[in-house]
Amino acid sequence: MANEVERLFNLCDSEGKGYLTEQDLQHVCPQLDQKDIEFIFAQLDTDGSGKIEKEEFCNGFKKTVLEGENRGYGGMQRRASVIEYSDVNKVEQNGSQNLKRTMSPSQGADEVFDSDADSPFIRPNRLRTLDDDVYNSESDTNMSIDFSLPCQEEVVLLYQQLQSAGVPQLLRKYERIVGSFYKELKEQKDENQRLQHVYEAEKDMYNRRMEEVENELDQQVMLAERKAREEERSRLTKEKEEMQARMAEEMRTMQGNIERLQKMESVLEKEGQKTDSPKRTSRAFEGGVFGKY
């Protein structure tokens, strides 16, 4: 990684100034947007001169890219690790053609390029085959590429073609690209799973809350019905008591009237008896006197 950062600095500093400006980095790394470059310069340009010295760039570029990921500059690590260097591509293509012209068919079978070197060189007695090797991404993910990606057949086919081309720099770049892409897919998958779990939890909480609300409503309806029945029962009991009280009062009134009538009859009978007694006496006297004559 340090060699790649130094090579990136040399590409940006094509004039050999010994420092970089924002324009230099933007020219060689067009996929880094203005915010990315401003963040990189804010971290590495410690004196605020608008320039980054070579030592500062080589020592702090990787750390700055990782810090940018943590500070919300999503994809900076991928954009920084998938830089297309047009000059390097030309050198790699020319080097590949020259090496192919100088290598005999027997050499091609027994000699391969070392993908860990800064420039291609021949290492004898090593035969790299597609079936025996597992290629790891050189990006910061440090994870094996499983090629379980969309357009899987095209990805594997291109990987095989790059292996056959014998250009290790292109192969490393391809591994970084696929590794970064795989990392993003994995992060997105993890995020989707997290969101799915959050959704399920929220859904369960919502269902439980709705069930609680329904139970509360049922209880309130039951309480209202019970209260209505009790009020109706109380009203009927009160009306019954009032009716019984009225009937008792009427009975007492009737009983009083009957007693007064009975008293009046008794008085009238007594008065009638008093009135009849003188009349009988007078008739008896008259009958006795006049009977003598």
mmCIF file of C-alpha atoms in Angstrom:
data_model
loop_
_atom_site.group_PDB
_atom_site.id
_atom_site.type_symbol
_atom_site.label_atom_id
_atom_site.label_comp_id
_atom_site.label_asym_id
_atom_site.label_seq_id
_atom_site.Cartn_x
_atom_site.Cartn_y
_atom_site.Cartn_z
ATOM 1 C CA MET A 1 0.000 0.000 0.000
ATOM 2 C CA ALA A 2 2.887 2.387 0.805
ATOM 3 C CA ASN A 3 4.412 1.750 -2.624
ATOM 4 C CA GLU A 4 1.075 2.439 -4.286
ATOM 5 C CA VAL A 5 0.638 5.691 -2.340
ATOM 6 C CA GLU A 6 4.139 6.789 -3.337
ATOM 7 C CA ARG A 7 3.419 5.889 -6.942
ATOM 8 C CA LEU A 8 0.198 7.887 -6.772
ATOM 9 C CA PHE A 9 2.158 10.869 -5.457
ATOM 10 C CA ASN A 10 4.690 10.581 -8.273
ATOM 11 C CA LEU A 11 1.886 10.449 -10.839
ATOM 12 C CA CYS A 12 0.254 13.531 -9.356
ATOM 13 C CA ASP A 13 3.598 15.338 -9.090
ATOM 14 C CA SER A 14 4.488 14.857 -12.736
ATOM 15 C CA GLU A 15 6.592 18.037 -12.685
ATOM 16 C CA GLY A 16 8.711 16.860 -9.762
ATOM 17 C CA LYS A 17 7.813 19.762 -7.495
ATOM 18 C CA GLY A 18 7.982 17.649 -4.337
ATOM 19 C CA TYR A 19 4.479 18.602 -3.255
ATOM 20 C CA LEU A 20 0.877 18.283 -4.458
ATOM 21 C CA THR A 21 -1.891 20.789 -4.993
ATOM 22 C CA GLU A 22 -5.614 20.121 -5.160
ATOM 23 C CA GLN A 23 -5.462 20.455 -8.935
ATOM 24 C CA ASP A 24 -2.736 17.802 -9.151
ATOM 25 C CA LEU A 25 -4.799 15.293 -7.169
ATOM 26 C CA GLN A 26 -7.993 16.151 -9.034
ATOM 27 C CA HIS A 27 -6.283 15.693 -12.411
ATOM 28 C CA VAL A 28 -5.006 12.189 -11.651
ATOM 29 C CA CYS A 29 -7.960 11.106 -9.474
ATOM 30 C CA PRO A 30 -11.099 12.460 -11.180
ATOM 31 C CA GLN A 31 -13.333 10.030 -9.310
ATOM 32 C CA LEU A 32 -12.545 11.845 -6.040
ATOM 33 C CA ASP A 33 -15.027 14.700 -5.751
ATOM 34 C CA GLN A 34 -14.224 18.152 -4.444
ATOM 35 C CA LYS A 35 -15.354 17.346 -0.904
ATOM 36 C CA ASP A 36 -13.062 14.300 -0.817
ATOM 37 C CA ILE A 37 -10.072 16.340 -1.958
ATOM 38 C CA GLU A 38 -10.837 19.167 0.460
ATOM 39 C CA PHE A 39 -11.025 16.661 3.314
ATOM 40 C CA ILE A 40 -7.728 15.036 2.293
ATOM 41 C CA PHE A 41 -5.978 18.409 2.135
ATOM 42 C CA ALA A 42 -7.531 19.492 5.429
ATOM 43 C CA GLN A 43 -6.005 16.415 7.088
ATOM 44 C CA LEU A 44 -2.615 16.350 5.356
ATOM 45 C CA ASP A 45 -1.930 20.042 4.719
ATOM 46 C CA THR A 46 -1.038 20.764 8.322
ATOM 47 C CA ASP A 47 0.355 24.265 7.728
ATOM 48 C CA GLY A 48 -2.564 25.402 5.544
ATOM 49 C CA SER A 49 -0.324 26.302 2.616
ATOM 50 C CA GLY A 50 -2.506 24.520 0.081
ATOM 51 C CA LYS A 51 0.291 22.039 -0.586
ATOM 52 C CA ILE A 52 0.981 18.509 0.643
ATOM 53 C CA GLU A 53 4.602 17.449 0.934
ATOM 54 C CA LYS A 54 5.579 13.987 -0.266
ATOM 55 C CA GLU A 55 6.381 12.675 3.208
ATOM 56 C CA GLU A 56 3.063 13.942 4.575
ATOM 57 C CA PHE A 57 1.176 12.381 1.678
ATOM 58 C CA CYS A 58 2.892 8.980 1.862
ATOM 59 C CA ASN A 59 2.591 8.716 5.632
ATOM 60 C CA GLY A 60 -0.975 9.951 6.043
ATOM 61 C CA PHE A 61 -2.938 9.233 2.859
ATOM 62 C CA LYS A 62 -4.185 5.755 3.818
ATOM 63 C CA LYS A 63 -5.089 6.844 7.354
ATOM 64 C CA THR A 64 -6.890 9.901 5.989
ATOM 65 C CA VAL A 65 -8.977 7.789 3.604
ATOM 66 C CA LEU A 66 -10.020 5.469 6.439
ATOM 67 C CA GLU A 67 -10.832 8.435 8.659
ATOM 68 C CA GLY A 68 -12.917 9.917 5.858
ATOM 69 C CA GLU A 69 -15.026 6.754 5.807
ATOM 70 C CA ASN A 70 -15.640 7.123 9.534
ATOM 71 C CA ARG A 71 -16.549 10.802 9.212
ATOM 72 C CA GLY A 72 -19.333 10.329 6.709
ATOM 73 C CA TYR A 73 -17.462 10.413 3.406
ATOM 74 C CA GLY A 74 -19.011 7.151 2.289
ATOM 75 C CA GLY A 75 -17.179 5.387 -0.518
ATOM 76 C CA MET A 76 -13.957 7.391 -0.180
ATOM 77 C CA GLN A 77 -12.003 4.210 0.486
ATOM 78 C CA ARG A 78 -13.457 2.616 -2.622
ATOM 79 C CA ARG A 79 -12.907 5.696 -4.749
ATOM 80 C CA ALA A 80 -9.353 5.978 -3.519
ATOM 81 C CA SER A 81 -8.646 2.279 -4.122
ATOM 82 C CA VAL A 82 -10.201 2.113 -7.593
ATOM 83 C CA ILE A 83 -8.166 4.956 -9.088
ATOM 84 C CA GLU A 84 -7.501 4.529 -12.773
ATOM 85 C CA TYR A 85 -4.039 5.789 -13.677
ATOM 86 C CA SER A 86 -3.928 6.314 -17.420
ATOM 87 C CA ASP A 87 -0.142 6.586 -17.458
ATOM 88 C CA VAL A 88 0.243 3.394 -15.473
ATOM 89 C CA ASN A 89 -2.135 1.574 -17.796
ATOM 90 C CA LYS A 90 -0.009 2.577 -20.771
ATOM 91 C CA VAL A 91 3.162 1.424 -19.044
ATOM 92 C CA GLU A 92 1.529 -1.865 -18.066
ATOM 93 C CA GLN A 93 0.250 -2.480 -21.561
ATOM 94 C CA ASN A 94 3.630 -1.706 -23.133
ATOM 95 C CA GLY A 95 5.427 -3.806 -20.528
ATOM 96 C CA SER A 96 3.087 -6.705 -21.109
ATOM 97 C CA GLN A 97 3.616 -6.569 -24.865
ATOM 98 C CA ASN A 98 7.389 -6.355 -24.524
ATOM 99 C CA LEU A 99 7.511 -9.237 -22.076
ATOM 100 C CA LYS A 100 5.309 -11.389 -24.271
ATOM 101 C CA ARG A 101 7.595 -10.731 -27.239
ATOM 102 C CA THR A 102 10.719 -11.667 -25.263
ATOM 103 C CA MET A 103 9.284 -14.762 -23.631
ATOM 104 C CA SER A 104 9.399 -18.082 -25.426
ATOM 105 C CA PRO A 105 6.438 -20.493 -25.239
ATOM 106 C CA SER A 106 8.353 -22.674 -22.790
ATOM 107 C CA GLN A 107 9.066 -19.679 -20.610
ATOM 108 C CA GLY A 108 5.411 -18.761 -20.667
ATOM 109 C CA ALA A 109 4.557 -22.145 -19.212
ATOM 110 C CA ASP A 110 7.140 -22.040 -16.427
ATOM 111 C CA GLU A 111 7.446 -18.363 -15.508
ATOM 112 C CA VAL A 112 4.847 -15.987 -14.101
ATOM 113 C CA PHE A 113 4.622 -12.413 -12.903
ATOM 114 C CA ASP A 114 4.848 -11.598 -9.218
ATOM 115 C CA SER A 115 1.637 -9.712 -8.403
ATOM 116 C CA ASP A 116 3.208 -8.261 -5.230
ATOM 117 C CA ALA A 117 5.980 -6.321 -6.980
ATOM 118 C CA ASP A 118 5.785 -2.692 -8.060
ATOM 119 C CA SER A 119 6.832 -3.570 -11.607
ATOM 120 C CA PRO A 120 6.577 -6.846 -13.524
ATOM 121 C CA PHE A 121 9.506 -9.231 -13.346
ATOM 122 C CA ILE A 122 9.909 -12.911 -14.084
ATOM 123 C CA ARG A 123 10.072 -15.428 -11.260
ATOM 124 C CA PRO A 124 10.977 -18.907 -12.580
ATOM 125 C CA ASN A 125 9.619 -22.290 -11.559
ATOM 126 C CA ARG A 126 6.245 -21.043 -10.378
ATOM 127 C CA LEU A 127 3.181 -22.105 -12.272
ATOM 128 C CA ARG A 128 -0.013 -20.320 -11.291
ATOM 129 C CA THR A 129 -3.223 -22.076 -12.244
ATOM 130 C CA LEU A 130 -6.792 -20.935 -11.865
ATOM 131 C CA ASP A 131 -7.865 -24.020 -9.941
ATOM 132 C CA ASP A 132 -5.174 -23.866 -7.231
ATOM 133 C CA ASP A 133 -5.081 -20.188 -6.248
ATOM 134 C CA VAL A 134 -7.380 -18.129 -4.066
ATOM 135 C CA TYR A 135 -6.933 -14.438 -4.778
ATOM 136 C CA ASN A 136 -7.436 -11.988 -1.974
ATOM 137 C CA SER A 137 -8.428 -8.389 -2.391
ATOM 138 C CA GLU A 138 -5.654 -5.923 -1.604
ATOM 139 C CA SER A 139 -8.185 -3.349 -0.516
ATOM 140 C CA ASP A 140 -8.671 -2.596 3.139
ATOM 141 C CA THR A 141 -11.336 -5.272 3.411
ATOM 142 C CA ASN A 142 -8.739 -8.070 3.653
ATOM 143 C CA MET A 143 -11.321 -10.657 2.725
ATOM 144 C CA SER A 144 -11.439 -13.300 0.031
ATOM 145 C CA ILE A 145 -13.379 -12.579 -3.113
ATOM 146 C CA ASP A 146 -16.172 -15.090 -3.506
ATOM 147 C CA PHE A 147 -17.495 -13.625 -6.781
ATOM 148 C CA SER A 148 -21.068 -14.071 -5.548
ATOM 149 C CA LEU A 149 -22.012 -10.856 -7.275
ATOM 150 C CA PRO A 150 -24.500 -9.717 -9.892
ATOM 151 C CA CYS A 151 -23.311 -10.611 -13.418
ATOM 152 C CA GLN A 152 -21.227 -13.370 -11.837
ATOM 153 C CA GLU A 153 -20.322 -15.010 -15.132
ATOM 154 C CA GLU A 154 -19.008 -11.758 -16.601
ATOM 155 C CA VAL A 155 -16.980 -11.051 -13.454
ATOM 156 C CA VAL A 156 -15.359 -14.505 -13.458
ATOM 157 C CA LEU A 157 -14.704 -14.345 -17.203
ATOM 158 C CA LEU A 158 -12.960 -10.990 -16.896
ATOM 159 C CA TYR A 159 -10.917 -12.304 -13.975
ATOM 160 C CA GLN A 160 -9.776 -15.280 -16.037
ATOM 161 C CA GLN A 161 -8.860 -13.005 -18.931
ATOM 162 C CA LEU A 162 -6.775 -10.810 -16.642
ATOM 163 C CA GLN A 163 -5.010 -13.895 -15.303
ATOM 164 C CA SER A 164 -4.235 -15.019 -18.817
ATOM 165 C CA ALA A 165 -2.972 -11.556 -19.805
ATOM 166 C CA GLY A 166 -0.094 -11.794 -17.331
ATOM 167 C CA VAL A 167 -0.373 -8.197 -16.110
ATOM 168 C CA PRO A 168 -0.269 -8.333 -12.304
ATOM 169 C CA GLN A 169 -0.943 -4.624 -11.803
ATOM 170 C CA LEU A 170 -4.240 -4.863 -13.647
ATOM 171 C CA LEU A 171 -5.066 -8.040 -11.750
ATOM 172 C CA ARG A 172 -4.414 -6.322 -8.416
ATOM 173 C CA LYS A 173 -6.575 -3.372 -9.424
ATOM 174 C CA TYR A 174 -9.321 -5.729 -10.494
ATOM 175 C CA GLU A 175 -9.088 -7.552 -7.166
ATOM 176 C CA ARG A 176 -9.317 -4.239 -5.321
ATOM 177 C CA ILE A 177 -12.322 -3.188 -7.380
ATOM 178 C CA VAL A 178 -14.171 -6.458 -6.831
ATOM 179 C CA GLY A 179 -13.123 -6.540 -3.181
ATOM 180 C CA SER A 180 -14.400 -3.023 -2.597
ATOM 181 C CA PHE A 181 -17.588 -3.783 -4.497
ATOM 182 C CA TYR A 182 -18.080 -6.962 -2.485
ATOM 183 C CA LYS A 183 -17.483 -5.047 0.737
ATOM 184 C CA GLU A 184 -20.132 -2.496 -0.217
ATOM 185 C CA LEU A 185 -22.575 -5.249 -1.127
ATOM 186 C CA LYS A 186 -21.908 -6.993 2.174
ATOM 187 C CA GLU A 187 -22.336 -3.747 4.106
ATOM 188 C CA GLN A 188 -25.550 -3.060 2.216
ATOM 189 C CA LYS A 189 -26.774 -6.587 2.927
ATOM 190 C CA ASP A 190 -25.935 -6.194 6.609
ATOM 191 C CA GLU A 191 -27.706 -2.842 6.661
ATOM 192 C CA ASN A 192 -30.746 -4.350 4.959
ATOM 193 C CA GLN A 193 -30.801 -7.151 7.520
ATOM 194 C CA ARG A 194 -30.493 -4.623 10.326
ATOM 195 C CA LEU A 195 -33.337 -2.577 8.874
ATOM 196 C CA GLN A 196 -35.372 -5.764 8.450
ATOM 197 C CA HIS A 197 -34.812 -6.617 12.108
ATOM 198 C CA VAL A 198 -35.764 -3.082 13.096
ATOM 199 C CA TYR A 199 -38.884 -3.337 10.937
ATOM 200 C CA GLU A 200 -39.834 -6.690 12.466
ATOM 201 C CA ALA A 201 -39.269 -5.313 15.967
ATOM 202 C CA GLU A 202 -41.351 -2.219 15.206
ATOM 203 C CA LYS A 203 -44.038 -4.401 13.649
ATOM 204 C CA ASP A 204 -44.163 -6.668 16.702
ATOM 205 C CA MET A 205 -44.276 -3.654 18.993
ATOM 206 C CA TYR A 206 -47.077 -2.143 16.898
ATOM 207 C CA ASN A 207 -49.060 -5.390 16.968
ATOM 208 C CA ARG A 208 -48.623 -5.678 20.726
ATOM 209 C CA ARG A 209 -49.701 -2.080 21.179
ATOM 210 C CA MET A 210 -52.758 -2.584 18.973
ATOM 211 C CA GLU A 211 -53.666 -5.693 20.967
ATOM 212 C CA GLU A 212 -53.321 -3.699 24.185
ATOM 213 C CA VAL A 213 -55.514 -0.941 22.737
ATOM 214 C CA GLU A 214 -58.149 -3.488 21.702
ATOM 215 C CA ASN A 215 -58.091 -5.022 25.175
ATOM 216 C CA GLU A 216 -58.419 -1.582 26.744
ATOM 217 C CA LEU A 217 -61.360 -0.781 24.453
ATOM 218 C CA ASP A 218 -63.025 -4.092 25.311
ATOM 219 C CA GLN A 219 -62.570 -3.389 29.011
ATOM 220 C CA GLN A 220 -63.960 0.113 28.628
ATOM 221 C CA VAL A 221 -66.975 -1.247 26.724
ATOM 222 C CA MET A 222 -67.553 -3.864 29.422
ATOM 223 C CA LEU A 223 -67.277 -1.232 32.145
ATOM 224 C CA ALA A 224 -69.669 1.041 30.268
ATOM 225 C CA GLU A 225 -72.166 -1.787 29.805
ATOM 226 C CA ARG A 226 -71.873 -2.783 33.464
ATOM 227 C CA LYS A 227 -72.334 0.809 34.546
ATOM 228 C CA ALA A 228 -75.364 1.186 32.279
ATOM 229 C CA ARG A 229 -76.902 -1.999 33.677
ATOM 230 C CA GLU A 230 -76.270 -0.866 37.242
ATOM 231 C CA GLU A 231 -77.761 2.546 36.528
ATOM 232 C CA GLU A 232 -80.824 0.943 34.918
ATOM 233 C CA ARG A 233 -81.188 -1.468 37.833
ATOM 234 C CA SER A 234 -80.873 1.412 40.289
ATOM 235 C CA ARG A 235 -83.442 3.443 38.365
ATOM 236 C CA LEU A 236 -85.918 0.568 38.307
ATOM 237 C CA THR A 237 -85.382 -0.107 42.010
ATOM 238 C CA LYS A 238 -85.949 3.539 42.813
ATOM 239 C CA GLU A 239 -89.111 3.669 40.692
ATOM 240 C CA LYS A 240 -90.368 0.501 42.393
ATOM 241 C CA GLU A 241 -89.717 1.949 45.834
ATOM 242 C CA GLU A 242 -91.425 5.201 44.884
ATOM 243 C CA MET A 243 -94.426 3.280 43.546
ATOM 244 C CA GLN A 244 -94.624 1.187 46.702
ATOM 245 C CA ALA A 245 -94.432 4.347 48.788
ATOM 246 C CA ARG A 246 -97.254 5.939 46.796
ATOM 247 C CA MET A 247 -99.378 2.802 47.105
ATOM 248 C CA ALA A 248 -98.750 2.663 50.851
ATOM 249 C CA GLU A 249 -99.700 6.327 51.158
ATOM 250 C CA GLU A 250 -102.862 5.732 49.159
ATOM 251 C CA MET A 251 -103.686 2.727 51.323
ATOM 252 C CA ARG A 252 -103.255 4.813 54.451
ATOM 253 C CA THR A 253 -105.425 7.531 52.946
ATOM 254 C CA MET A 254 -108.124 5.024 52.041
ATOM 255 C CA GLN A 255 -107.919 3.458 55.491
ATOM 256 C CA GLY A 256 -108.336 6.870 57.082
ATOM 257 C CA ASN A 257 -111.313 7.635 54.882
ATOM 258 C CA ILE A 258 -112.906 4.302 55.765
ATOM 259 C CA GLU A 259 -112.417 4.950 59.470
ATOM 260 C CA ARG A 260 -113.970 8.407 59.176
ATOM 261 C CA LEU A 261 -116.945 6.972 57.304
ATOM 262 C CA GLN A 262 -117.416 4.341 59.952
ATOM 263 C CA LYS A 263 -117.329 6.996 62.657
ATOM 264 C CA MET A 264 -119.840 9.089 60.781
ATOM 265 C CA GLU A 265 -122.176 6.092 60.426
ATOM 266 C CA SER A 266 -121.878 5.371 64.110
ATOM 267 C CA VAL A 267 -122.699 8.971 64.982
ATOM 268 C CA LEU A 268 -125.625 9.020 62.617
ATOM 269 C CA GLU A 269 -126.992 5.831 64.089
ATOM 270 C CA LYS A 270 -126.755 7.234 67.575
ATOM 271 C CA GLU A 271 -128.459 10.441 66.559
ATOM 272 C CA GLY A 272 -131.171 8.458 64.813
ATOM 273 C CA GLN A 273 -131.819 6.457 67.937
ATOM 274 C CA LYS A 274 -132.118 9.625 70.019
ATOM 275 C CA THR A 275 -134.603 11.102 67.590
ATOM 276 C CA ASP A 276 -136.830 7.988 67.509
ATOM 277 C CA SER A 277 -137.164 7.618 71.343
ATOM 278 C CA PRO A 278 -139.316 10.804 72.052
ATOM 279 C CA LYS A 279 -141.551 10.002 69.156
ATOM 280 C CA ARG A 280 -142.297 6.551 70.509
ATOM 281 C CA THR A 281 -142.931 7.976 73.972
ATOM 282 C CA SER A 282 -145.342 10.541 72.606
ATOM 283 C CA ARG A 283 -147.217 7.987 70.609
ATOM 284 C CA ALA A 284 -147.483 5.674 73.597
ATOM 285 C CA PHE A 285 -148.765 8.476 75.826
ATOM 286 C CA GLU A 286 -151.294 9.575 73.334
ATOM 287 C CA GLY A 287 -152.487 6.073 72.821
ATOM 288 C CA GLY A 288 -152.957 5.511 76.567
ATOM 289 C CA VAL A 289 -154.884 8.695 77.311
ATOM 290 C CA PHE A 290 -157.157 8.615 74.422
ATOM 291 C CA GLY A 291 -157.753 4.950 74.882
ATOM 292 C CA LYS A 292 -159.512 5.600 78.189
ATOM 293 C CA TYR A 293 -162.015 7.798 76.556
#
